[in-house]
């Protein structure tokens, strides 16, 4: 372990984060301030998620790290290597095998099971921030449950485009109380937040906030009666596995306009192809 | 000291209050159990920690104290659990400060009998509901049987929990959390080596139809 405490953070820091996590699960959707530490990676690379993972990870846990659904992109590879080195934990790319999954901007397609923990990397934890820049004001709005302005923002989408044009970081209401930013996951993943059997923890390193959705918690995406919440759909199926129900990435294949649509969740796609073959 | 200590020093002096054998890994394992207990209210978790000399406190709560407390936390102790050896052991092993002011406490150690709704524990504020006291309650029973019906976040439909007789005042107070949400008290229960929890997000109904616990308390 070359001179580091297990999982990099010192025990004092872990206890501080752990106490904050207990408050976060007790008040679903509420952003708990915590003493975020400098991590050996820049802000924006998942320092919040890494601190949460470091505080919960045990020697027996099997860790999976994904970035936009993929196990083999830079962010996922570097964070996975980080924990292999400082915690010596076993890692996997299989969603079903993992105990702890740290994710950047996706929820795996394979349904999560009870006992798993999904750790989200969050850039801007405050869903009202782009409407109200003052932290004091947004904190007051949460305290007063004053969320009308969020519906105004969605309404402005409808007035301008004829539909709600927000496609990622789509705001949700947790257990009927707190409006929460689910991190920049596509709104395609929002329905998976509702009643999920897994525990979901969110960490924002630069903004120093933690929040949580316990298992089996009611999570609604904000909408209007005449403009109900809808997820993205595709005319294509995955060019690799043929899936017609997963989130697809458009990939440019040449400089003549060639393109293909493939599953963003690499583990899901590979598993399906293994089954098909 | 204003509050009398009912645990006599000779009952525990000279006995060993064990620390965690492997602090980093033991506290991680215990924390995950406490996290699971709070994120799935009413579930029971077996805590593998050496029993403290003060039997009523129990291994589960002693393990929780060792896992969660350090020099940044303040602990309030009810008279029926208070003892000089406990104070000494807590200070020695965790560095936590003992406080006589419940409104200032991060954690409060008590029993259902010593719980009094008039004790002014911190409930947090509407802006910072996290600045509240977490109750660590030594109970006489922890079983998933008729007693109290829990529902809400962390519970698929509903879950039964019984924490023993004489818990009505405490459970009525925890049921009232819903009305003051997001402010409120989170409770972690210990019974010997068993641990369970009820956070403030949980809805609580009584399932007893006998006199004392009749009707909904919510």
Tab-separated table of C-alpha atoms in Angstrom:
chain	number	residue	atom	x	y	z
A	1	UNK	CA	0.000	0.000	0.000
A	2	UNK	CA	3.146	2.142	-0.276
A	3	UNK	CA	2.760	4.548	2.636
A	4	UNK	CA	-0.905	5.467	2.347
A	5	UNK	CA	-3.673	4.717	4.787
A	6	UNK	CA	-6.160	2.184	3.425
A	7	UNK	CA	-8.159	3.886	0.627
A	8	UNK	CA	-5.942	6.995	0.707
A	9	UNK	CA	-7.942	9.188	3.135
A	10	UNK	CA	-6.899	9.383	6.785
A	11	UNK	CA	-9.307	7.917	9.355
A	12	UNK	CA	-10.289	11.317	10.761
A	13	UNK	CA	-11.423	12.501	7.320
A	14	UNK	CA	-13.302	9.264	6.684
A	15	UNK	CA	-15.194	9.631	9.980
A	16	UNK	CA	-16.181	13.206	9.074
A	17	UNK	CA	-17.447	12.064	5.666
A	18	UNK	CA	-19.179	9.034	7.208
A	19	UNK	CA	-21.065	11.205	9.698
A	20	UNK	CA	-22.143	13.457	6.822
A	21	UNK	CA	-23.294	10.400	4.825
A	22	UNK	CA	-25.510	9.263	7.711
A	23	UNK	CA	-27.186	12.699	7.718
A	24	UNK	CA	-27.552	12.474	3.942
A	25	UNK	CA	-29.466	9.167	4.065
A	26	UNK	CA	-31.596	10.453	6.972
A	27	UNK	CA	-32.647	13.526	4.938
A	28	UNK	CA	-33.002	12.176	1.378
A	29	UNK	CA	-32.101	14.732	-1.277
A	30	UNK	CA	-30.705	17.326	1.149
A	31	UNK	CA	-27.174	18.533	0.390
A	32	UNK	CA	-24.985	18.015	3.453
A	33	UNK	CA	-21.883	20.257	3.603
A	34	UNK	CA	-18.647	18.369	4.296
A	35	UNK	CA	-14.969	19.207	4.608
A	36	UNK	CA	-13.892	18.212	1.120
A	37	UNK	CA	-10.211	17.349	0.853
A	38	UNK	CA	-7.730	17.926	-1.924
A	39	UNK	CA	-7.399	14.707	-3.839
A	40	UNK	CA	-4.542	13.699	-6.144
A	41	UNK	CA	-6.645	14.576	-9.188
A	42	UNK	CA	-8.156	17.857	-10.385
A	43	UNK	CA	-11.636	19.071	-9.520
A	44	UNK	CA	-14.023	17.922	-12.224
A	45	UNK	CA	-12.452	14.475	-12.355
A	46	UNK	CA	-14.674	13.037	-9.677
A	47	UNK	CA	-13.013	14.133	-6.432
A	48	UNK	CA	-16.384	14.134	-4.648
A	49	UNK	CA	-17.224	10.624	-5.774
A	50	UNK	CA	-13.701	9.435	-4.958
A	51	UNK	CA	-13.948	10.772	-1.390
A	52	UNK	CA	-17.308	9.054	-0.873
A	53	UNK	CA	-15.978	5.791	-2.317
A	54	UNK	CA	-12.817	6.019	-0.175
A	55	UNK	CA	-14.946	6.474	2.951
A	56	UNK	CA	-17.224	3.488	2.350
A	57	UNK	CA	-14.900	1.041	0.577
A	58	UNK	CA	-13.786	-2.108	2.385
A	59	UNK	CA	-11.030	-4.605	1.662
A	60	UNK	CA	-13.612	-7.233	0.617
A	61	UNK	CA	-15.573	-4.972	-1.734
A	62	UNK	CA	-15.491	-5.443	-5.483
A	63	UNK	CA	-15.333	-2.057	-7.204
A	64	UNK	CA	-16.586	-1.013	-10.633
A	65	UNK	CA	-15.963	2.447	-12.085
A	66	UNK	CA	-17.751	3.816	-15.129
A	67	UNK	CA	-17.540	7.048	-17.075
A	68	UNK	CA	-20.561	7.747	-19.315
A	69	UNK	CA	-21.422	4.065	-19.052
A	70	UNK	CA	-18.013	2.831	-20.184
A	71	UNK	CA	-15.464	0.958	-18.069
A	72	UNK	CA	-12.574	1.731	-20.408
A	73	UNK	CA	-12.537	5.520	-20.716
A	74	UNK	CA	-9.857	7.725	-19.137
A	75	UNK	CA	-11.734	8.835	-16.019
A	76	UNK	CA	-12.950	5.321	-15.218
A	77	UNK	CA	-9.554	3.723	-15.801
A	78	UNK	CA	-7.651	6.257	-13.684
A	79	UNK	CA	-10.057	6.079	-10.733
A	80	UNK	CA	-10.107	2.273	-10.887
A	81	UNK	CA	-6.288	2.194	-10.878
A	82	UNK	CA	-6.266	4.702	-8.011
A	83	UNK	CA	-8.299	2.395	-5.770
A	84	UNK	CA	-6.421	-0.716	-6.889
A	85	UNK	CA	-3.270	1.029	-5.739
A	86	UNK	CA	-4.365	2.713	-2.494
A	87	UNK	CA	-6.911	0.120	-1.289
A	88	UNK	CA	-5.822	-3.051	-3.079
A	89	UNK	CA	-9.451	-3.931	-3.780
A	90	UNK	CA	-10.662	-6.293	-6.444
A	91	UNK	CA	-12.203	-4.524	-9.426
A	92	UNK	CA	-14.640	-5.652	-12.068
A	93	UNK	CA	-16.462	-4.363	-15.117
A	94	UNK	CA	-19.523	-6.491	-14.392
A	95	UNK	CA	-22.438	-4.537	-12.935
A	96	UNK	CA	-23.922	-7.641	-11.327
A	97	UNK	CA	-20.680	-8.610	-9.540
A	98	UNK	CA	-19.805	-5.168	-8.133
A	99	UNK	CA	-20.521	-4.156	-4.522
A	100	UNK	CA	-19.657	-0.500	-5.038
A	101	UNK	CA	-20.023	1.252	-8.402
A	102	UNK	CA	-18.627	4.731	-8.860
A	103	UNK	CA	-20.205	6.414	-11.839
A	104	UNK	CA	-19.824	9.524	-13.905
A	105	UNK	CA	-23.067	10.501	-15.641
A	106	UNK	CA	-24.844	7.147	-16.101
A	107	UNK	CA	-26.815	4.528	-14.194
A	108	UNK	CA	-26.002	1.012	-15.470
A	109	UNK	CA	-28.617	-0.659	-17.695
A	110	UNK	CA	-28.453	-3.917	-15.702
A	111	UNK	CA	-30.890	-3.466	-12.797
A	112	UNK	CA	-29.067	-2.889	-9.506
A	113	UNK	CA	-29.763	-5.147	-6.541
A	114	UNK	CA	-30.292	-4.471	-2.868
A	115	UNK	CA	-26.966	-4.186	-1.052
A	116	UNK	CA	-25.134	-2.488	-3.898
A	117	UNK	CA	-24.014	1.128	-3.536
A	118	UNK	CA	-23.902	3.500	-6.500
A	119	UNK	CA	-21.618	6.536	-6.011
A	120	UNK	CA	-22.226	9.480	-8.344
A	121	UNK	CA	-19.653	12.132	-9.273
A	122	UNK	CA	-21.416	15.487	-9.150
A	123	UNK	CA	-20.111	18.719	-10.699
A	124	UNK	CA	-22.817	21.203	-9.548
A	125	UNK	CA	-24.964	19.727	-6.765
A	126	UNK	CA	-27.383	22.646	-6.547
A	127	UNK	CA	-30.265	22.233	-9.054
A	128	UNK	CA	-31.278	25.891	-8.553
A	129	UNK	CA	-27.766	27.289	-9.119
A	130	UNK	CA	-28.227	28.354	-12.750
A	131	UNK	CA	-31.383	30.195	-11.769
A	132	UNK	CA	-30.143	31.682	-8.491
A	133	UNK	CA	-26.389	32.171	-8.107
A	134	UNK	CA	-26.463	32.934	-4.369
A	135	UNK	CA	-25.887	29.940	-2.065
A	136	UNK	CA	-27.666	31.792	0.748
A	137	UNK	CA	-30.737	32.248	-1.448
A	138	UNK	CA	-30.862	28.682	-2.758
A	139	UNK	CA	-30.462	27.326	0.786
A	140	UNK	CA	-33.415	29.501	1.817
A	141	UNK	CA	-35.435	28.265	-1.170
A	142	UNK	CA	-34.818	24.649	-0.092
A	143	UNK	CA	-35.721	25.526	3.510
A	144	UNK	CA	-39.016	27.102	2.389
A	145	UNK	CA	-39.622	24.391	-0.240
A	146	UNK	CA	-39.885	27.269	-2.717
A	147	UNK	CA	-39.388	25.467	-6.015
A	148	UNK	CA	-41.734	27.401	-8.328
A	149	UNK	CA	-38.791	28.883	-10.196
A	150	UNK	CA	-37.722	25.405	-11.327
A	151	UNK	CA	-41.090	24.856	-12.951
A	152	UNK	CA	-40.754	28.291	-14.586
A	153	UNK	CA	-37.461	27.146	-16.101
A	154	UNK	CA	-39.097	23.998	-17.501
A	155	UNK	CA	-42.037	26.096	-18.707
A	156	UNK	CA	-39.668	28.428	-20.555
A	157	UNK	CA	-38.417	25.365	-22.426
A	158	UNK	CA	-41.981	24.592	-23.487
A	159	UNK	CA	-42.657	28.213	-24.473
A	160	UNK	CA	-39.498	28.323	-26.592
A	161	UNK	CA	-39.253	24.805	-28.040
A	162	UNK	CA	-42.705	23.310	-27.549
A	163	UNK	CA	-41.359	20.636	-25.225
A	164	UNK	CA	-39.136	20.324	-22.152
A	165	UNK	CA	-35.689	20.546	-23.732
A	166	UNK	CA	-33.703	19.617	-20.614
A	167	UNK	CA	-32.079	16.288	-21.483
A	168	UNK	CA	-29.569	15.686	-18.681
A	169	UNK	CA	-29.263	16.702	-15.004
A	170	UNK	CA	-33.054	16.702	-15.150
A	171	UNK	CA	-34.363	17.860	-11.730
A	172	UNK	CA	-36.144	15.379	-9.481
A	173	UNK	CA	-38.111	15.601	-6.246
A	174	UNK	CA	-37.040	13.117	-3.580
A	175	UNK	CA	-39.694	11.619	-1.280
A	176	UNK	CA	-41.977	14.572	-1.974
A	177	UNK	CA	-39.671	17.143	-0.344
A	178	UNK	CA	-36.260	18.133	-1.745
A	179	UNK	CA	-35.662	19.058	-5.371
A	180	UNK	CA	-32.358	17.428	-6.278
A	181	UNK	CA	-29.885	17.407	-9.147
A	182	UNK	CA	-29.383	13.744	-10.088
A	183	UNK	CA	-25.947	14.742	-11.519
A	184	UNK	CA	-25.599	15.009	-15.311
A	185	UNK	CA	-27.123	11.604	-16.063
A	186	UNK	CA	-29.306	11.583	-19.178
A	187	UNK	CA	-32.970	11.946	-18.288
A	188	UNK	CA	-33.254	8.446	-19.787
A	189	UNK	CA	-31.835	7.236	-16.453
A	190	UNK	CA	-34.190	9.254	-14.222
A	191	UNK	CA	-36.847	6.506	-13.949
A	192	UNK	CA	-34.130	4.190	-12.525
A	193	UNK	CA	-33.774	6.535	-9.536
A	194	UNK	CA	-37.335	5.815	-8.416
A	195	UNK	CA	-37.666	2.922	-5.982
A	196	UNK	CA	-34.210	1.565	-6.826
A	197	UNK	CA	-33.185	-1.284	-4.475
A	198	UNK	CA	-29.592	0.033	-4.308
A	199	UNK	CA	-28.312	2.867	-2.121
A	200	UNK	CA	-27.322	5.928	-4.151
A	201	UNK	CA	-24.743	8.386	-2.800
A	202	UNK	CA	-23.734	11.646	-4.477
A	203	UNK	CA	-20.466	13.501	-3.905
A	204	UNK	CA	-19.471	16.963	-5.146
A	205	UNK	CA	-15.793	17.639	-4.373
A	206	UNK	CA	-15.368	21.242	-5.469
A	207	UNK	CA	-18.711	22.322	-3.982
A	208	UNK	CA	-18.145	20.117	-0.896
A	209	UNK	CA	-21.638	18.642	-0.719
A	210	UNK	CA	-22.936	15.103	-0.197
A	211	UNK	CA	-26.438	13.800	-0.700
A	212	UNK	CA	-28.205	10.486	-0.925
A	213	UNK	CA	-31.216	8.523	-2.075
A	214	UNK	CA	-31.870	5.494	0.180
A	215	UNK	CA	-33.140	2.268	-1.459
A	216	UNK	CA	-36.846	2.110	-2.330
A	217	UNK	CA	-37.311	5.883	-2.220
A	218	UNK	CA	-39.912	7.743	-4.256
A	219	UNK	CA	-38.156	9.933	-6.825
A	220	UNK	CA	-40.261	11.952	-9.285
A	221	UNK	CA	-38.981	13.884	-12.283
A	222	UNK	CA	-40.533	17.354	-12.345
A	223	UNK	CA	-43.083	17.881	-15.128
A	224	UNK	CA	-46.503	19.290	-15.987
A	225	UNK	CA	-49.839	17.510	-16.347
A	226	UNK	CA	-50.047	18.504	-20.035
A	227	UNK	CA	-46.317	17.998	-20.623
A	228	UNK	CA	-45.522	14.796	-18.729
A	229	UNK	CA	-41.924	13.666	-18.212
A	230	UNK	CA	-40.602	11.650	-21.147
A	231	UNK	CA	-37.298	9.910	-21.831
A	232	UNK	CA	-35.271	9.877	-25.014
A	233	UNK	CA	-36.036	7.267	-27.669
A	234	UNK	CA	-34.054	6.224	-30.731
A	235	UNK	CA	-35.050	5.083	-34.186
A	236	UNK	CA	-31.935	2.922	-34.216
A	237	UNK	CA	-30.926	-0.158	-32.307
A	238	UNK	CA	-27.416	-0.775	-30.976
A	239	UNK	CA	-25.157	-1.590	-33.959
A	240	UNK	CA	-23.190	-4.070	-31.822
A	241	UNK	CA	-25.719	-5.914	-29.667
A	242	UNK	CA	-29.013	-4.974	-31.283
A	243	UNK	CA	-30.535	-3.610	-28.078
A	244	UNK	CA	-33.653	-1.521	-28.670
A	245	UNK	CA	-34.093	-0.407	-25.073
A	246	UNK	CA	-30.726	0.935	-23.849
A	247	UNK	CA	-29.199	4.409	-23.965
A	248	UNK	CA	-27.352	4.830	-27.269
A	249	UNK	CA	-24.299	6.947	-28.131
A	250	UNK	CA	-23.870	8.227	-31.668
A	251	UNK	CA	-20.355	7.455	-32.865
A	252	UNK	CA	-18.817	9.071	-35.950
A	253	UNK	CA	-16.958	6.372	-37.889
A	254	UNK	CA	-15.351	8.250	-40.786
A	255	UNK	CA	-15.121	11.712	-42.378
A	256	UNK	CA	-17.840	10.996	-44.964
A	257	UNK	CA	-20.814	11.190	-42.624
A	258	UNK	CA	-20.669	7.560	-41.538
A	259	UNK	CA	-22.029	6.958	-38.058
A	260	UNK	CA	-23.309	4.228	-35.831
A	261	UNK	CA	-25.359	4.012	-32.656
A	262	UNK	CA	-23.992	1.850	-29.846
A	263	UNK	CA	-24.893	1.178	-26.218
A	264	UNK	CA	-23.283	3.690	-23.865
A	265	UNK	CA	-23.120	0.951	-21.182
A	266	UNK	CA	-20.165	-1.173	-22.378
A	267	UNK	CA	-20.666	-3.960	-19.815
A	268	UNK	CA	-24.324	-4.319	-20.762
A	269	UNK	CA	-23.506	-4.392	-24.487
A	270	UNK	CA	-20.697	-6.929	-24.099
A	271	UNK	CA	-22.803	-9.163	-21.867
A	272	UNK	CA	-25.589	-9.144	-24.422
A	273	UNK	CA	-23.211	-9.976	-27.215
A	274	UNK	CA	-21.770	-12.816	-25.143
A	275	UNK	CA	-25.265	-14.150	-24.688
A	276	UNK	CA	-26.188	-13.711	-28.324
A	277	UNK	CA	-22.991	-15.281	-29.688
B	1	UNK	CA	-22.302	17.231	38.352
B	2	UNK	CA	-26.025	17.942	38.456
B	3	UNK	CA	-27.257	14.632	37.158
B	4	UNK	CA	-26.697	11.671	39.406
B	5	UNK	CA	-24.928	8.692	37.916
B	6	UNK	CA	-26.763	5.482	38.600
B	7	UNK	CA	-24.066	3.162	37.279
B	8	UNK	CA	-21.724	2.616	40.220
B	9	UNK	CA	-17.993	2.908	39.433
B	10	UNK	CA	-17.164	-0.398	41.120
B	11	UNK	CA	-19.462	-2.133	38.630
B	12	UNK	CA	-17.095	-1.417	35.781
B	13	UNK	CA	-13.724	-0.361	37.189
B	14	UNK	CA	-10.819	-2.616	36.361
B	15	UNK	CA	-12.588	-4.165	33.372
B	16	UNK	CA	-11.409	-3.660	29.832
B	17	UNK	CA	-13.136	-1.366	27.392
B	18	UNK	CA	-11.789	-2.739	24.133
B	19	UNK	CA	-10.918	-0.569	21.184
B	20	UNK	CA	-11.294	-1.807	17.608
B	21	UNK	CA	-8.561	-4.352	16.953
B	22	UNK	CA	-7.938	-3.108	13.400
B	23	UNK	CA	-9.179	0.525	13.436
B	24	UNK	CA	-9.208	1.212	9.678
B	25	UNK	CA	-10.919	-1.999	8.575
B	26	UNK	CA	-13.097	-2.621	11.631
B	27	UNK	CA	-14.524	0.903	11.585
B	28	UNK	CA	-15.160	0.602	7.825
B	29	UNK	CA	-17.075	-2.637	8.355
B	30	UNK	CA	-19.050	-1.174	11.268
B	31	UNK	CA	-19.778	2.017	9.348
B	32	UNK	CA	-21.212	0.060	6.426
B	33	UNK	CA	-23.514	-1.743	8.855
B	34	UNK	CA	-24.631	1.559	10.414
B	35	UNK	CA	-25.083	3.051	6.937
B	36	UNK	CA	-27.199	0.041	5.932
B	37	UNK	CA	-29.221	0.347	9.159
B	38	UNK	CA	-30.024	4.013	8.511
B	39	UNK	CA	-30.634	3.640	4.786
B	40	UNK	CA	-32.980	0.680	5.387
B	41	UNK	CA	-34.766	1.599	8.622
B	42	UNK	CA	-35.669	-1.268	10.918
B	43	UNK	CA	-33.250	-3.817	9.440
B	44	UNK	CA	-31.191	-5.684	12.049
B	45	UNK	CA	-27.406	-5.858	11.907
B	46	UNK	CA	-25.133	-8.045	14.032
B	47	UNK	CA	-22.175	-5.983	15.261
B	48	UNK	CA	-19.058	-8.021	15.991
B	49	UNK	CA	-17.344	-5.988	18.706
B	50	UNK	CA	-16.143	-7.043	22.167
B	51	UNK	CA	-18.873	-6.482	24.763
B	52	UNK	CA	-18.119	-3.399	26.922
B	53	UNK	CA	-18.007	-3.905	30.712
B	54	UNK	CA	-21.167	-1.838	31.067
B	55	UNK	CA	-23.723	-4.428	29.963
B	56	UNK	CA	-26.678	-2.110	29.377
B	57	UNK	CA	-24.701	-0.094	26.806
B	58	UNK	CA	-24.130	-3.188	24.674
B	59	UNK	CA	-21.569	-4.072	22.022
B	60	UNK	CA	-23.516	-2.507	19.136
B	61	UNK	CA	-23.640	1.003	20.605
B	62	UNK	CA	-20.056	0.772	21.861
B	63	UNK	CA	-19.015	-0.175	18.328
B	64	UNK	CA	-21.020	2.730	16.907
B	65	UNK	CA	-19.334	5.147	19.320
B	66	UNK	CA	-15.868	3.867	18.374
B	67	UNK	CA	-16.746	4.147	14.683
B	68	UNK	CA	-18.375	7.584	14.603
B	69	UNK	CA	-16.832	9.620	17.410
B	70	UNK	CA	-13.584	11.540	17.515
B	71	UNK	CA	-12.226	14.821	18.825
B	72	UNK	CA	-14.699	16.731	16.613
B	73	UNK	CA	-17.790	15.250	18.269
B	74	UNK	CA	-19.623	16.019	21.493
B	75	UNK	CA	-21.533	13.358	23.373
B	76	UNK	CA	-24.347	13.784	25.898
B	77	UNK	CA	-24.937	10.855	28.250
B	78	UNK	CA	-28.176	10.182	30.131
B	79	UNK	CA	-27.856	9.509	33.844
B	80	UNK	CA	-28.852	5.851	33.596
B	81	UNK	CA	-25.933	5.067	31.269
B	82	UNK	CA	-23.424	7.523	32.687
B	83	UNK	CA	-20.407	6.256	34.598
B	84	UNK	CA	-16.839	7.477	35.125
B	85	UNK	CA	-15.343	4.392	33.400
B	86	UNK	CA	-17.541	4.992	30.327
B	87	UNK	CA	-16.507	8.643	30.183
B	88	UNK	CA	-12.879	7.664	30.629
B	89	UNK	CA	-13.053	4.966	27.962
B	90	UNK	CA	-14.810	7.255	25.469
B	91	UNK	CA	-12.320	10.050	25.986
B	92	UNK	CA	-9.367	7.658	25.879
B	93	UNK	CA	-10.400	5.709	22.771
B	94	UNK	CA	-12.056	8.404	20.660
B	95	UNK	CA	-11.000	11.792	22.043
B	96	UNK	CA	-14.655	12.850	21.982
B	97	UNK	CA	-15.828	15.517	24.396
B	98	UNK	CA	-18.599	14.846	26.891
B	99	UNK	CA	-21.150	17.652	27.147
B	100	UNK	CA	-23.909	18.419	29.629
B	101	UNK	CA	-25.749	20.518	27.052
B	102	UNK	CA	-28.006	18.311	24.887
B	103	UNK	CA	-28.553	21.151	22.385
B	104	UNK	CA	-24.820	21.051	21.693
B	105	UNK	CA	-24.463	17.301	21.373
B	106	UNK	CA	-23.697	15.478	18.120
B	107	UNK	CA	-24.619	12.186	19.757
B	108	UNK	CA	-26.724	11.397	22.802
B	109	UNK	CA	-26.482	8.126	24.697
B	110	UNK	CA	-29.716	7.143	26.400
B	111	UNK	CA	-32.333	4.479	27.043
B	112	UNK	CA	-36.076	4.611	26.295
B	113	UNK	CA	-36.608	5.053	30.056
B	114	UNK	CA	-34.285	8.056	30.302
B	115	UNK	CA	-35.704	9.640	27.156
B	116	UNK	CA	-37.747	12.702	27.962
B	117	UNK	CA	-39.403	14.718	25.174
B	118	UNK	CA	-38.452	17.876	27.074
B	119	UNK	CA	-34.702	17.320	26.705
B	120	UNK	CA	-33.725	20.050	24.214
B	121	UNK	CA	-31.668	18.021	21.731
B	122	UNK	CA	-30.555	19.826	18.581
B	123	UNK	CA	-33.061	19.326	15.748
B	124	UNK	CA	-31.154	21.267	13.091
B	125	UNK	CA	-32.614	24.285	11.317
B	126	UNK	CA	-34.684	24.513	8.141
B	127	UNK	CA	-31.548	25.723	6.340
B	128	UNK	CA	-29.178	23.236	8.005
B	129	UNK	CA	-31.274	20.258	9.151
B	130	UNK	CA	-28.090	18.172	9.395
B	131	UNK	CA	-27.005	20.061	12.527
B	132	UNK	CA	-28.977	17.757	14.784
B	133	UNK	CA	-28.318	15.332	17.627
B	134	UNK	CA	-28.234	11.645	16.704
B	135	UNK	CA	-29.720	9.467	19.450
B	136	UNK	CA	-27.907	6.262	20.394
B	137	UNK	CA	-30.497	4.296	22.326
B	138	UNK	CA	-29.840	1.143	24.372
B	139	UNK	CA	-33.071	-0.852	24.077
B	140	UNK	CA	-34.140	-4.124	25.669
B	141	UNK	CA	-35.394	-5.765	22.494
B	142	UNK	CA	-34.784	-5.464	18.745
B	143	UNK	CA	-36.977	-7.723	16.683
B	144	UNK	CA	-38.865	-7.479	13.404
B	145	UNK	CA	-42.186	-8.302	15.042
B	146	UNK	CA	-45.400	-6.415	15.744
B	147	UNK	CA	-44.838	-3.240	17.709
B	148	UNK	CA	-44.222	-0.395	15.334
B	149	UNK	CA	-44.833	-0.319	11.588
B	150	UNK	CA	-42.203	1.610	9.656
B	151	UNK	CA	-42.534	2.905	6.099
B	152	UNK	CA	-40.936	5.540	3.893
B	153	UNK	CA	-37.485	5.848	2.261
B	154	UNK	CA	-35.411	2.675	2.573
B	155	UNK	CA	-38.470	0.452	3.017
B	156	UNK	CA	-40.107	-1.254	0.032
B	157	UNK	CA	-43.557	-1.475	1.651
B	158	UNK	CA	-43.465	-1.623	5.414
B	159	UNK	CA	-41.322	-3.206	8.112
B	160	UNK	CA	-42.179	-4.180	11.673
B	161	UNK	CA	-39.909	-3.308	14.578
B	162	UNK	CA	-40.270	-3.848	18.293
B	163	UNK	CA	-37.807	-2.139	20.626
B	164	UNK	CA	-39.344	-3.328	23.882
B	165	UNK	CA	-41.778	-2.029	26.449
B	166	UNK	CA	-41.550	1.472	27.830
B	167	UNK	CA	-40.577	2.904	24.453
B	168	UNK	CA	-43.801	4.785	23.756
B	169	UNK	CA	-42.523	8.274	24.668
B	170	UNK	CA	-39.444	7.823	22.488
B	171	UNK	CA	-41.351	6.378	19.527
B	172	UNK	CA	-44.006	9.087	19.764
B	173	UNK	CA	-41.206	11.640	19.558
B	174	UNK	CA	-39.638	9.890	16.548
B	175	UNK	CA	-43.050	9.680	14.863
B	176	UNK	CA	-43.354	13.457	15.329
B	177	UNK	CA	-40.223	13.888	13.159
B	178	UNK	CA	-42.502	13.812	10.115
B	179	UNK	CA	-44.235	17.019	11.180
B	180	UNK	CA	-40.953	18.907	11.664
B	181	UNK	CA	-39.154	17.382	8.653
B	182	UNK	CA	-36.432	18.124	7.539
B	183	UNK	CA	-35.589	19.010	11.151
B	184	UNK	CA	-35.681	16.116	13.589
B	185	UNK	CA	-33.877	13.385	15.475
B	186	UNK	CA	-32.301	10.283	13.950
B	187	UNK	CA	-32.122	7.261	16.235
B	188	UNK	CA	-29.719	4.317	16.255
B	189	UNK	CA	-30.787	1.446	18.523
B	190	UNK	CA	-28.509	-1.090	20.146
B	191	UNK	CA	-29.546	-4.254	21.953
B	192	UNK	CA	-26.480	-6.265	22.925
B	193	UNK	CA	-24.713	-6.867	19.617
B	194	UNK	CA	-27.768	-6.056	17.471
B	195	UNK	CA	-28.139	-2.684	15.774
B	196	UNK	CA	-31.042	-0.996	13.966
B	197	UNK	CA	-31.988	2.581	13.174
B	198	UNK	CA	-34.896	4.904	12.473
B	199	UNK	CA	-33.951	8.112	10.643
B	200	UNK	CA	-36.213	11.162	10.647
B	201	UNK	CA	-37.579	10.309	7.183
B	202	UNK	CA	-39.418	7.213	8.498
B	203	UNK	CA	-43.195	7.121	9.024
B	204	UNK	CA	-44.085	5.302	12.228
B	205	UNK	CA	-47.422	3.748	13.230
B	206	UNK	CA	-48.230	1.634	16.242
B	207	UNK	CA	-49.451	-1.876	15.420
B	208	UNK	CA	-50.495	-2.671	18.992
B	209	UNK	CA	-54.211	-2.645	19.607
B	210	UNK	CA	-53.913	-3.025	23.370
B	211	UNK	CA	-54.514	-0.005	25.637
B	212	UNK	CA	-51.089	1.561	25.997
B	213	UNK	CA	-50.088	1.717	22.366
B	214	UNK	CA	-53.500	1.939	20.733
B	215	UNK	CA	-53.979	3.864	17.552
B	216	UNK	CA	-51.642	5.774	15.322
B	217	UNK	CA	-49.090	7.994	16.899
B	218	UNK	CA	-48.290	9.701	13.639
